[in-house]
Coordinates of C-alpha atoms in Angstrom, one line a residue:
X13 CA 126.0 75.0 169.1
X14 CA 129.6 73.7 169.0
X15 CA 130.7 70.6 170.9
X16 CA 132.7 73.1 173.2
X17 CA 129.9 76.2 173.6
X18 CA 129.9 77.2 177.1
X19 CA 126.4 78.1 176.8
X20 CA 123.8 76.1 177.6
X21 CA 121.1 74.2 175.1
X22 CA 117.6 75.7 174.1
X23 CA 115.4 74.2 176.9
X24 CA 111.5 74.5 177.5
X25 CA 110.3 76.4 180.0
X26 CA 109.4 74.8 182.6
X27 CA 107.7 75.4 185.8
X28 CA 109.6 74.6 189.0
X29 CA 106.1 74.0 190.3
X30 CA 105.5 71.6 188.2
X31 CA 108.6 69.8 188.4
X32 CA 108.0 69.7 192.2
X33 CA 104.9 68.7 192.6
X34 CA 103.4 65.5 193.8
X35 CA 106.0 63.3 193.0
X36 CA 108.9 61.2 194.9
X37 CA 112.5 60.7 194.3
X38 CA 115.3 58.9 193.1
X39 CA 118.4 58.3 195.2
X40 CA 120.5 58.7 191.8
X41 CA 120.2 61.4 189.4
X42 CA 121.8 64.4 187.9
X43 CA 120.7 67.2 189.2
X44 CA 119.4 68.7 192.3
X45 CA 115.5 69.3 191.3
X46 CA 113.7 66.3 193.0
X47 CA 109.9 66.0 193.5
X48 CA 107.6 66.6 196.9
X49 CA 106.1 63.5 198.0
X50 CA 102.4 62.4 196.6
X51 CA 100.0 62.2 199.9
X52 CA 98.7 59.2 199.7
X53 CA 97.5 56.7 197.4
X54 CA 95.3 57.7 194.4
X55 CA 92.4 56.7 192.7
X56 CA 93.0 55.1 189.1
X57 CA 92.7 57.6 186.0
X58 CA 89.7 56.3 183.6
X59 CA 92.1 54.3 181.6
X60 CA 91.7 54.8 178.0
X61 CA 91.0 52.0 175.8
X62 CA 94.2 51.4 173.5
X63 CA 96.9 52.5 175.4
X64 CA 99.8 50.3 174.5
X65 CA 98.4 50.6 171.2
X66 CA 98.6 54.3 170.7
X67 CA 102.0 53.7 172.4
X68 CA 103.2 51.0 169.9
X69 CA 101.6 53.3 166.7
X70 CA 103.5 55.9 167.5
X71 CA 106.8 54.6 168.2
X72 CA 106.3 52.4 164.5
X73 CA 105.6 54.8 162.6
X74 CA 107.8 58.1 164.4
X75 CA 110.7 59.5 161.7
X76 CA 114.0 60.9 162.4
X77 CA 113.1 63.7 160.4
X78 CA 110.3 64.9 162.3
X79 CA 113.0 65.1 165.5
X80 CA 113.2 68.4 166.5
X81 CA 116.8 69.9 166.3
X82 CA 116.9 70.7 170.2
X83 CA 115.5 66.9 170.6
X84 CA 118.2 65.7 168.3
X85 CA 120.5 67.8 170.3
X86 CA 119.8 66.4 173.4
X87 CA 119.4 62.9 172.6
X88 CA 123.3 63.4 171.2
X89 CA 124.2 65.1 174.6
X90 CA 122.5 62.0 176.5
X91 CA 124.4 59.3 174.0
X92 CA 127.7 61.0 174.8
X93 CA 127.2 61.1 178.6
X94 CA 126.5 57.7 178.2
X95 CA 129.1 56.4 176.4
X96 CA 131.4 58.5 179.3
X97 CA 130.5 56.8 182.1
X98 CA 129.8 53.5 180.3
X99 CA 133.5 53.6 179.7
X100 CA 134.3 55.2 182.9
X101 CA 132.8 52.3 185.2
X102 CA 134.1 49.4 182.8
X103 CA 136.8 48.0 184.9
X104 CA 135.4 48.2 188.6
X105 CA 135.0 45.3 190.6
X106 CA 131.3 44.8 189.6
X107 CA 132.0 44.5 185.9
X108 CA 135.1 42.2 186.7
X109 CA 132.6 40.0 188.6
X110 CA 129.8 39.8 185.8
X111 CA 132.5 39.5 183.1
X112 CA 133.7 36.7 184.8
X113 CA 130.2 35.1 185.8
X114 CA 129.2 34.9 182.6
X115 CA 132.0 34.3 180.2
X116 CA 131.6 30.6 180.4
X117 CA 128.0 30.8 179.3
X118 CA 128.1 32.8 176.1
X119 CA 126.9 32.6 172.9
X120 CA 128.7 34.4 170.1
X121 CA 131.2 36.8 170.5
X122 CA 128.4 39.4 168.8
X123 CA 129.2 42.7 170.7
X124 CA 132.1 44.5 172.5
X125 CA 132.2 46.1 176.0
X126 CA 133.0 49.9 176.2
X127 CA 137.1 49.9 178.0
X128 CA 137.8 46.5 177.5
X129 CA 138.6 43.8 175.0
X130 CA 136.2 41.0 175.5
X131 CA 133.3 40.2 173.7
X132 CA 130.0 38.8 174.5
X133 CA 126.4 37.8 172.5
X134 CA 124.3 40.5 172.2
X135 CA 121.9 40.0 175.3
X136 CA 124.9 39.6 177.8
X137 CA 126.8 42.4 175.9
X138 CA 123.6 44.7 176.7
X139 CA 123.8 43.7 180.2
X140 CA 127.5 44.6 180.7
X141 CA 127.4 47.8 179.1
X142 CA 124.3 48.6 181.0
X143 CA 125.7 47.5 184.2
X144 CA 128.7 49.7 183.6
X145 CA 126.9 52.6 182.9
X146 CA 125.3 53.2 186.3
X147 CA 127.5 51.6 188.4
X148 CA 128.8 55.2 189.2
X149 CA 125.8 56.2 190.1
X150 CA 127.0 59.1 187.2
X151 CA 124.5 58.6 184.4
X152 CA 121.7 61.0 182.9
X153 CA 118.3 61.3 184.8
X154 CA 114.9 62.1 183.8
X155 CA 113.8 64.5 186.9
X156 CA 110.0 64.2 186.7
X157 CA 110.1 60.1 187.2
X158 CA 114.4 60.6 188.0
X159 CA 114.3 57.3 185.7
X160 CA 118.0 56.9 184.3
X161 CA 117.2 56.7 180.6
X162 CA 120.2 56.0 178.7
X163 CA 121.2 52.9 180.0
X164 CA 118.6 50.2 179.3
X165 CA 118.1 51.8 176.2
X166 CA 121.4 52.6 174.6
X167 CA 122.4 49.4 176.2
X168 CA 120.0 47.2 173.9
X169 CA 119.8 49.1 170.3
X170 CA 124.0 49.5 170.6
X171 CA 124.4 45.9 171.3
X172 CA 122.3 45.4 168.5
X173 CA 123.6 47.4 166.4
X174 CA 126.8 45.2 165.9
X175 CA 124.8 42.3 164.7
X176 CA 122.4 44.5 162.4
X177 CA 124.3 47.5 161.5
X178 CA 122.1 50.8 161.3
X179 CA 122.8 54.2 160.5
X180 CA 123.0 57.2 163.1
X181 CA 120.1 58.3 162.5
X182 CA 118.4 55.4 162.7
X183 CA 120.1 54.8 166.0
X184 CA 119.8 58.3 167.7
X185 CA 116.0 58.3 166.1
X186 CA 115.7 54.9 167.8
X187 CA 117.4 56.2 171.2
X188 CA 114.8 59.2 171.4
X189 CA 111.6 56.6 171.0
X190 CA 113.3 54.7 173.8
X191 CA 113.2 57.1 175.9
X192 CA 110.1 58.8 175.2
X193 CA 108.5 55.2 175.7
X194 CA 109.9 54.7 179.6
X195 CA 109.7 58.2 180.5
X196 CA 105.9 58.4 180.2
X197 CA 105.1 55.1 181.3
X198 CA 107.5 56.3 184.2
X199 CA 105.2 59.3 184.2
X200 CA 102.1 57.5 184.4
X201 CA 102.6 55.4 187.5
X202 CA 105.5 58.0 189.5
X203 CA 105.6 58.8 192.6
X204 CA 103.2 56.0 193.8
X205 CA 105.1 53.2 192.4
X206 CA 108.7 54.4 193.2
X207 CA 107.2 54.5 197.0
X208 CA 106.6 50.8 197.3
X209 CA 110.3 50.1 196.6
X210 CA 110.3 49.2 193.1
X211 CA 113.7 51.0 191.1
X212 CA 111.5 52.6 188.3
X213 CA 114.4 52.8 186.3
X214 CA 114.5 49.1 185.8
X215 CA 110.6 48.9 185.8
X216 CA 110.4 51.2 183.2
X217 CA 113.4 51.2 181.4
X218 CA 112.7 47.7 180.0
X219 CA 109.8 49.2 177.9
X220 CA 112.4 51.9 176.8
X221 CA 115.0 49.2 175.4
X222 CA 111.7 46.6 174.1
X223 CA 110.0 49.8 172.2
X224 CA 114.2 51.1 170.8
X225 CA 115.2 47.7 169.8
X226 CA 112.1 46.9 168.2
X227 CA 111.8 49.9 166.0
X228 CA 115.5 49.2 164.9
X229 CA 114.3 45.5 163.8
X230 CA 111.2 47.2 161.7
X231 CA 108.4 45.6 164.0
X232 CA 104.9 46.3 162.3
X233 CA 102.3 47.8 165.1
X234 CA 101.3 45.0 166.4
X235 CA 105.0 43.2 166.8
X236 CA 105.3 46.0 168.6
X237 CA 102.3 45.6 170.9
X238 CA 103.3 42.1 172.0
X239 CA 106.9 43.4 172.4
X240 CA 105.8 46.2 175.2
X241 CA 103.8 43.5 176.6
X242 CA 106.4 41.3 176.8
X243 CA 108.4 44.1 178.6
X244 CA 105.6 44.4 180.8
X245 CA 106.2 41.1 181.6
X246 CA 109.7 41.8 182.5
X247 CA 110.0 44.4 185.4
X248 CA 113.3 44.3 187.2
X249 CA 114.7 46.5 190.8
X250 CA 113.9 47.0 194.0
X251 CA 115.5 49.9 195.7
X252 CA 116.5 47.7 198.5
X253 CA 119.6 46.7 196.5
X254 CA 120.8 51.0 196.7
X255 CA 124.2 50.8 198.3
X256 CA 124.9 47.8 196.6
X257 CA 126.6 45.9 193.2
X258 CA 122.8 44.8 192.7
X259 CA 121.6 48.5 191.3
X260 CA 123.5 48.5 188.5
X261 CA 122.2 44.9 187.6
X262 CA 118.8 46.9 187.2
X263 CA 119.0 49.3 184.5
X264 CA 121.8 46.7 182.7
X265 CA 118.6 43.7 182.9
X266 CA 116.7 46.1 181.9
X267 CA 118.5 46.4 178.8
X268 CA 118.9 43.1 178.2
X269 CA 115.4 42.5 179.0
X270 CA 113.7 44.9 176.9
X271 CA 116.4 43.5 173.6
X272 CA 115.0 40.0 174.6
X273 CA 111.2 40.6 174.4
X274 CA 111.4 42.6 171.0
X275 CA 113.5 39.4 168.9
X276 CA 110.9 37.4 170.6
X277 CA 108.0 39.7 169.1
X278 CA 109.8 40.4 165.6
X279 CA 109.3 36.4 165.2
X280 CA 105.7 36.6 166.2
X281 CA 105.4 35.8 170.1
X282 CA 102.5 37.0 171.1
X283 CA 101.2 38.8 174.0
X284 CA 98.4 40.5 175.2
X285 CA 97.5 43.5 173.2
X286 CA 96.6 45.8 176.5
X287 CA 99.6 44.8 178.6
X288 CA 100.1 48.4 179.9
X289 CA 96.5 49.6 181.1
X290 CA 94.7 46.3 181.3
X291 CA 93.1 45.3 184.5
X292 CA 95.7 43.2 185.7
X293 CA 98.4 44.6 183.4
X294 CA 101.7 46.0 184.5
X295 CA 100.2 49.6 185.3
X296 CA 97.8 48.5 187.8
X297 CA 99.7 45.8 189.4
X298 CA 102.6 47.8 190.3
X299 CA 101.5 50.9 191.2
X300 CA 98.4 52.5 193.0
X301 CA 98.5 55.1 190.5
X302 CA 97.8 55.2 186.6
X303 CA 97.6 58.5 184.4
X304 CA 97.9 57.0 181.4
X305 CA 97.2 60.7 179.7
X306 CA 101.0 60.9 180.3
X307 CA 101.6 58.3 177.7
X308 CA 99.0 59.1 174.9
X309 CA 99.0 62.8 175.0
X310 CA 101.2 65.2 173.0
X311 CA 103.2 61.9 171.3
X312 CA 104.9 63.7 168.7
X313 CA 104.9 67.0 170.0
X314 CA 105.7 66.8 173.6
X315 CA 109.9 65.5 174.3
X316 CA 110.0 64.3 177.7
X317 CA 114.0 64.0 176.3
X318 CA 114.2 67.6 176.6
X319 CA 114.3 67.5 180.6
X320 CA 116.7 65.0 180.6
X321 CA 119.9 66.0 183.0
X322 CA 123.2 65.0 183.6
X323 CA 125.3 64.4 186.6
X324 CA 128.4 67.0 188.0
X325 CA 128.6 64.4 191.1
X326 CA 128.9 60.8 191.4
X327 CA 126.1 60.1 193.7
X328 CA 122.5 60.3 194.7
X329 CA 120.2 63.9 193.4
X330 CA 119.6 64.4 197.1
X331 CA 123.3 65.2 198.2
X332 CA 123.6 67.4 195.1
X333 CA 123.2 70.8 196.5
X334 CA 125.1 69.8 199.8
X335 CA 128.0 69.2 197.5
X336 CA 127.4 72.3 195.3
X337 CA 127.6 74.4 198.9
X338 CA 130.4 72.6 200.6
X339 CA 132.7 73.1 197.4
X340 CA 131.7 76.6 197.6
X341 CA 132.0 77.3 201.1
X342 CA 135.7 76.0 200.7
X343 CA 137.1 77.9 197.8
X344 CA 135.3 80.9 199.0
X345 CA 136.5 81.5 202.1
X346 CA 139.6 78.4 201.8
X347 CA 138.0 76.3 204.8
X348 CA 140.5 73.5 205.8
X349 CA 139.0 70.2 208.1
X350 CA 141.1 71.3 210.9
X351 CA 139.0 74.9 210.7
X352 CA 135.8 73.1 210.8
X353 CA 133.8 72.7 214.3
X354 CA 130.6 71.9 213.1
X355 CA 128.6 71.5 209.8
X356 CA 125.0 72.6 210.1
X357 CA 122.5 71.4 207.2
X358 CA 118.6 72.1 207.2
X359 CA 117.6 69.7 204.3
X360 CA 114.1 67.8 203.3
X361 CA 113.3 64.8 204.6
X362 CA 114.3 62.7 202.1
X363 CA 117.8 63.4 202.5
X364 CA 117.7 61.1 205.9
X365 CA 115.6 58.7 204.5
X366 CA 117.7 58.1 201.0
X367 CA 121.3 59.1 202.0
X368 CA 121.3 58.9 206.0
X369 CA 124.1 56.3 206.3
X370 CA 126.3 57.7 208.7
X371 CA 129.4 55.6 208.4
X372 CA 130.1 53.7 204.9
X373 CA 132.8 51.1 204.4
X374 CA 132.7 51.1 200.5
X375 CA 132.7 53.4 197.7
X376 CA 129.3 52.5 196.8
X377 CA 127.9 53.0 200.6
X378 CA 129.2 56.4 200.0
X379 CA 127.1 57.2 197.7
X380 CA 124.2 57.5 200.0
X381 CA 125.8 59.1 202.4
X382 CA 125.1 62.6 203.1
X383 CA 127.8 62.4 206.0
X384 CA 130.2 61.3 203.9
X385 CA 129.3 63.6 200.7
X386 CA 129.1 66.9 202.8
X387 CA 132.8 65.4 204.5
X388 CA 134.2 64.8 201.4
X389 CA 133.4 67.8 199.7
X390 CA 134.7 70.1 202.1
X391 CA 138.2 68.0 202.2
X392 CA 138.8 67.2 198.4
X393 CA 136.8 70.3 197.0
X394 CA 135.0 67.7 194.3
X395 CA 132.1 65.6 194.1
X396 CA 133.6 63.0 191.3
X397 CA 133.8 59.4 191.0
X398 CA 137.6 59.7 192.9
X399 CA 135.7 60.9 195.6
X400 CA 133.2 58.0 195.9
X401 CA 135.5 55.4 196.0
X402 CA 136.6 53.3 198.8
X403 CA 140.0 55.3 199.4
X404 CA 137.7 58.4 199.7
X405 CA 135.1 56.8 202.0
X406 CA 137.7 55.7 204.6
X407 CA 140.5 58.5 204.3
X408 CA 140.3 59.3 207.8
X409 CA 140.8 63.0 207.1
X410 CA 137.1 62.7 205.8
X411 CA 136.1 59.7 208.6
X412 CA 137.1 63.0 211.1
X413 CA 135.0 65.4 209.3
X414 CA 131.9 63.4 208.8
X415 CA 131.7 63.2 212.6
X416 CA 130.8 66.7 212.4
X417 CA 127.8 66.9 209.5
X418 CA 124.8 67.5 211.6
X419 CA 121.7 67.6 208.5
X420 CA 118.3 68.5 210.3
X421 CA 115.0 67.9 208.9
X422 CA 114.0 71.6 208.3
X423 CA 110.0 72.8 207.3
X424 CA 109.9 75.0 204.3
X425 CA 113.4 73.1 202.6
X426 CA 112.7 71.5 199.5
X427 CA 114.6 68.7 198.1
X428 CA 116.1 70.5 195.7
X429 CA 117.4 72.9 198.4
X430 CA 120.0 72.9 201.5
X431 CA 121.1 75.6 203.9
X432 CA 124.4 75.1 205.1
X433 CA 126.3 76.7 207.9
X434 CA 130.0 75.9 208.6
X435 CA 130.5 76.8 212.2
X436 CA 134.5 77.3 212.8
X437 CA 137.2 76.6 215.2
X438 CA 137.8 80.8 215.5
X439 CA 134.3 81.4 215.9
X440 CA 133.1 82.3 212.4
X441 CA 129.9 80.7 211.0
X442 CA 129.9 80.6 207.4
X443 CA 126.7 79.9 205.4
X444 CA 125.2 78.7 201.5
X445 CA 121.9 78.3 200.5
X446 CA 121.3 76.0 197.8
X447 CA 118.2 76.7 195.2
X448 CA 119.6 75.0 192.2
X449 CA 122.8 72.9 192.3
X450 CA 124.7 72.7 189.1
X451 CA 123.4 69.6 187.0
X452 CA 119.7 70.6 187.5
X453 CA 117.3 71.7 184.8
X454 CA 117.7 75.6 186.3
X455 CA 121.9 75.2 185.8
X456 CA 122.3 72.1 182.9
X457 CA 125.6 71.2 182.3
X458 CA 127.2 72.9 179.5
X459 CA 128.4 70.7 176.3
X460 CA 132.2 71.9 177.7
X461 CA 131.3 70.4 181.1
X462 CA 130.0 67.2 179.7
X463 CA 133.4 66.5 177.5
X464 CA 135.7 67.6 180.2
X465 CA 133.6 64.7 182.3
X466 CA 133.9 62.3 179.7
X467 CA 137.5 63.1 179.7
X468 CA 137.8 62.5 182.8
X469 CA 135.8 59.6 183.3
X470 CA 138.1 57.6 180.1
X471 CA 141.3 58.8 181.6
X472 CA 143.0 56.0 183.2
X473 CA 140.7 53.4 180.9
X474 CA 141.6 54.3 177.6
X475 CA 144.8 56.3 176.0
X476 CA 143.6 60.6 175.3
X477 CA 143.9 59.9 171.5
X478 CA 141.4 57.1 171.4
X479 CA 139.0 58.8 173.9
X480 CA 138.8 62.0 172.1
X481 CA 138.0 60.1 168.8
X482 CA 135.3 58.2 170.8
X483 CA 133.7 61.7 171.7
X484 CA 134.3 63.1 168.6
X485 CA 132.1 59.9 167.4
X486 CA 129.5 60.1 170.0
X487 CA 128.9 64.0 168.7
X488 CA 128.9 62.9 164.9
X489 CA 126.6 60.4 165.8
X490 CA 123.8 61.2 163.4
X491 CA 125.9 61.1 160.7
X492 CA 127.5 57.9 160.7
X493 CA 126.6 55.1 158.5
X494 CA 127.2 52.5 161.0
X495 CA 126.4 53.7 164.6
X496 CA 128.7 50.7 166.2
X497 CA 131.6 52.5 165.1
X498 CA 131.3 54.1 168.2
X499 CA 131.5 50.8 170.4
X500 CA 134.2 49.1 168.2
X501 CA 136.5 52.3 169.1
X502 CA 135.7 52.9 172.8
X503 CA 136.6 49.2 173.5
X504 CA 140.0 48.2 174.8
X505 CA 143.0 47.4 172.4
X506 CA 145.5 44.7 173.1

């Protein structure tokens, strides 16, 4: 398929059932298919014997060339969003603050930041970029644990990669195991431990970035063993800090985390060698569930990379499919706010409790706001960063119009869904049913959709020449010899 192919990637099949089923969400993530919540806590799986072990094996001894092409594929589509929003979110005022925090305190000038100019050591490079990447609240997401997987991972093994140059391969091989690693540890402890208020994409995204930079530094097995444990170790976010500059800190410590415990395993700290499943190891301290089947089984054979999504609106999954109708219900029938009387939604339940603040100050409130989302939608006919920022949240054309979202907790809505119904001024009542929204696994965004987001997302940051080079890198990806090309051109030039 060509970078521009309107047509979709080869996907598995897989059942919305199964995608729905006991399981929580995620107030941030790509698309619009979000799990039913788990009743209750669950008794703990039998837990096998050698689970970080079998984990650690496998991610040592896994080749690039036994990628499939539609996982190769998809790890490239992931890496591009990535580098998009990584760029994208680079100079708001959270990055200006952590550039500025730490600057006196580091060590080498080792690695750049994507969009601007300075440089930092490796472990405070990882945190930047990761930090920038989800500040937008714009990055991929894994909808069965809606972990975001890109950022602690490509955060680490990039930063990295300036110090110790590796190939493409090497890198996008590397990005895969990453993600494979916190994906079914996310797996084995989601929805139970996402309940409790721990951000799972911190929690498990540090194994992720450990298990990516490790294999980069050629830890044997057992280098690698200590390394996830040292990850385990290392858990970061609480979903408290939603709304706030705190949430991107997550998946961006994360990053930094995960790069920390593998240097300290390739020079032989040690750990324990169960970490994972062990009594009073990470699984069963933070979570009342444990399958760990979901991280043994099907290594090799089994992508959880293929059901990786990626974001058409700057905020949470939940408001996805409010958006998708609002933008529909205005070009449709070319609803202005001074047409609308009322805006009817039925939605699940966890639209109230993830997005229910009903009047934001800041761009990042709006975010989980499905007053504001809804509002905003139906006034600016977009769901993009622009319309998440502060500007957007208090343009009083959409202060007006969220005054009039009325979302009601609705038996037989799923969280994927919403049912909307625009009452007018003239009497007209216009209505859209959501199944899928655009971004979820049902409607993936298209390779064409995903560089005109990019585009958009570096406009403003970095001249159109130098961003199209930068995607025209993050595509080739595989086939560079040096995989921080793509960092050393999608930083900022004096």
């Amino acid at each position: 398929m060509s970078a521009t192919d309107e047509t979709a990637p080869d996907r598995p099949t897989i059942g919305r059932r199964a995608l729905l089923g006991a399981a929580g969400l995620a107030l941030a993530g790509p698309a619009a298919v979000v799990p039913a919540r788990a009743a209750g806590p669950q008794a703990p799986a039998p837990a096998p014997k050698d689970v970080t072990g079998t984990l650690a094996r496998y991610v040592t001894g896994a080749r690039y060339e036994d990628l499939p092409e539609a996982v190769r594929k998809e790890a490239t589509r992931t890496f591009l969003n990535w580098v998009g929003v990584a760029i994208g979110g680079s100079h708001h005022e959270t990055l200006d603050v952590a550039v500025s925090a730490l600057q006196p305190f580091s060590g080498p000038p080792q690695a750049g930041l994507f969009g601007r100019g300075e440089r930092f050591d490796i472990m405070n490079a990882a945190f930047l970029n990761g930090v920038s990447s989800h500040i937008f609240d714009f990055d991929d997401t894994h909808l069965k644990t809606v972990i975001h997987p890109a950022g602690p991972v490509a955060s680490a093994i990039l930063a990295y990669a300036e110090m110790k140059p590796v190939s493409g391969r090497d890198f996008l091989n590397a990005l895969v195991l990453g993600i494979e690693t916190e994906c079914r540890i996310g797996n084995a402890v989601y929805p139970n431990h996402y309940d409790v208020g721990w951000h799972i994409t911190g929690t498990a995204g540090v194994f992720g970035a450990a298990a990516a930079a490790g294999k980069l530094m050629g830890l044997t097995e057992q280098q690698m063993v200590w390394a996830l444990g040292l990850a385990a170790s290392q858990p970061v976010g609480l979903r408290e800090s939603f709304g706030s500059m705190n949430k991107s800190f997550n998946p961006g410590r994360a990053a930094s985390n995960g790069l920390f415990a593998a240097i300290l395993a390739a020079k032989g700290y040690t750990s324990s060698d169960g970490m994972i499943e062990a009594k009073r190891g990470w699984a069963n301290t933070v979570s009342t569930k444990q399958d760990y089947r979901e991280i043994t089984e099907g290594l090799g054979t089994r992508y959880e990379t293929l059901l990786n999504t990626y974001k058409p609106f700057a905020c949470g999954i939940v408001m996805h499919p409010a958006i998708d109708a609002a933008i529909q219900v205005r070009d449709a029938d070319n609803v202005k706010p001074e047409d609308v009387a009322r805006i009817d939604l039925k939605v699940h339940p966890l639209v109230l409790e993830l997005t229910g603040k009903t009047a934001p100050k800041t761009g990042l409130e709006g975010k989980f706001s499905i007053y504001h989302a809804v509002a905003v939608a139906l006034v600016e006919g977009a769901g993009g960063e622009k319309q998440f920022s502060d500007r957007a949240v208090n343009d009083p054309r959409v202060v007006a119009l969220r005054q009039k979202v009325v979302p009601v907790v609705t038996p037989g809505i799923e969280a994927a869904q919403v049912d909307m119904s625009v009452v007018l001024t003239d009497g007209r009542t216009l209505n859209r049913r959501i199944a899928h929204a655009i971004g979820s696994v049902e409607k993936p965004m298209t390779d064409a959709m995903l560089e005109r987001k990019f585009a958009d997302l570096a406009d403003g940051v970095l001249p159109g020449p130098q961003a199209a080079r930068v995607m025209r890198l993050c595509w080739g990806i595989a086939d560079l010899t040096d995989a921080a090309e793509v960092t050393r051109a999608g930083t900022a030039r004096a």
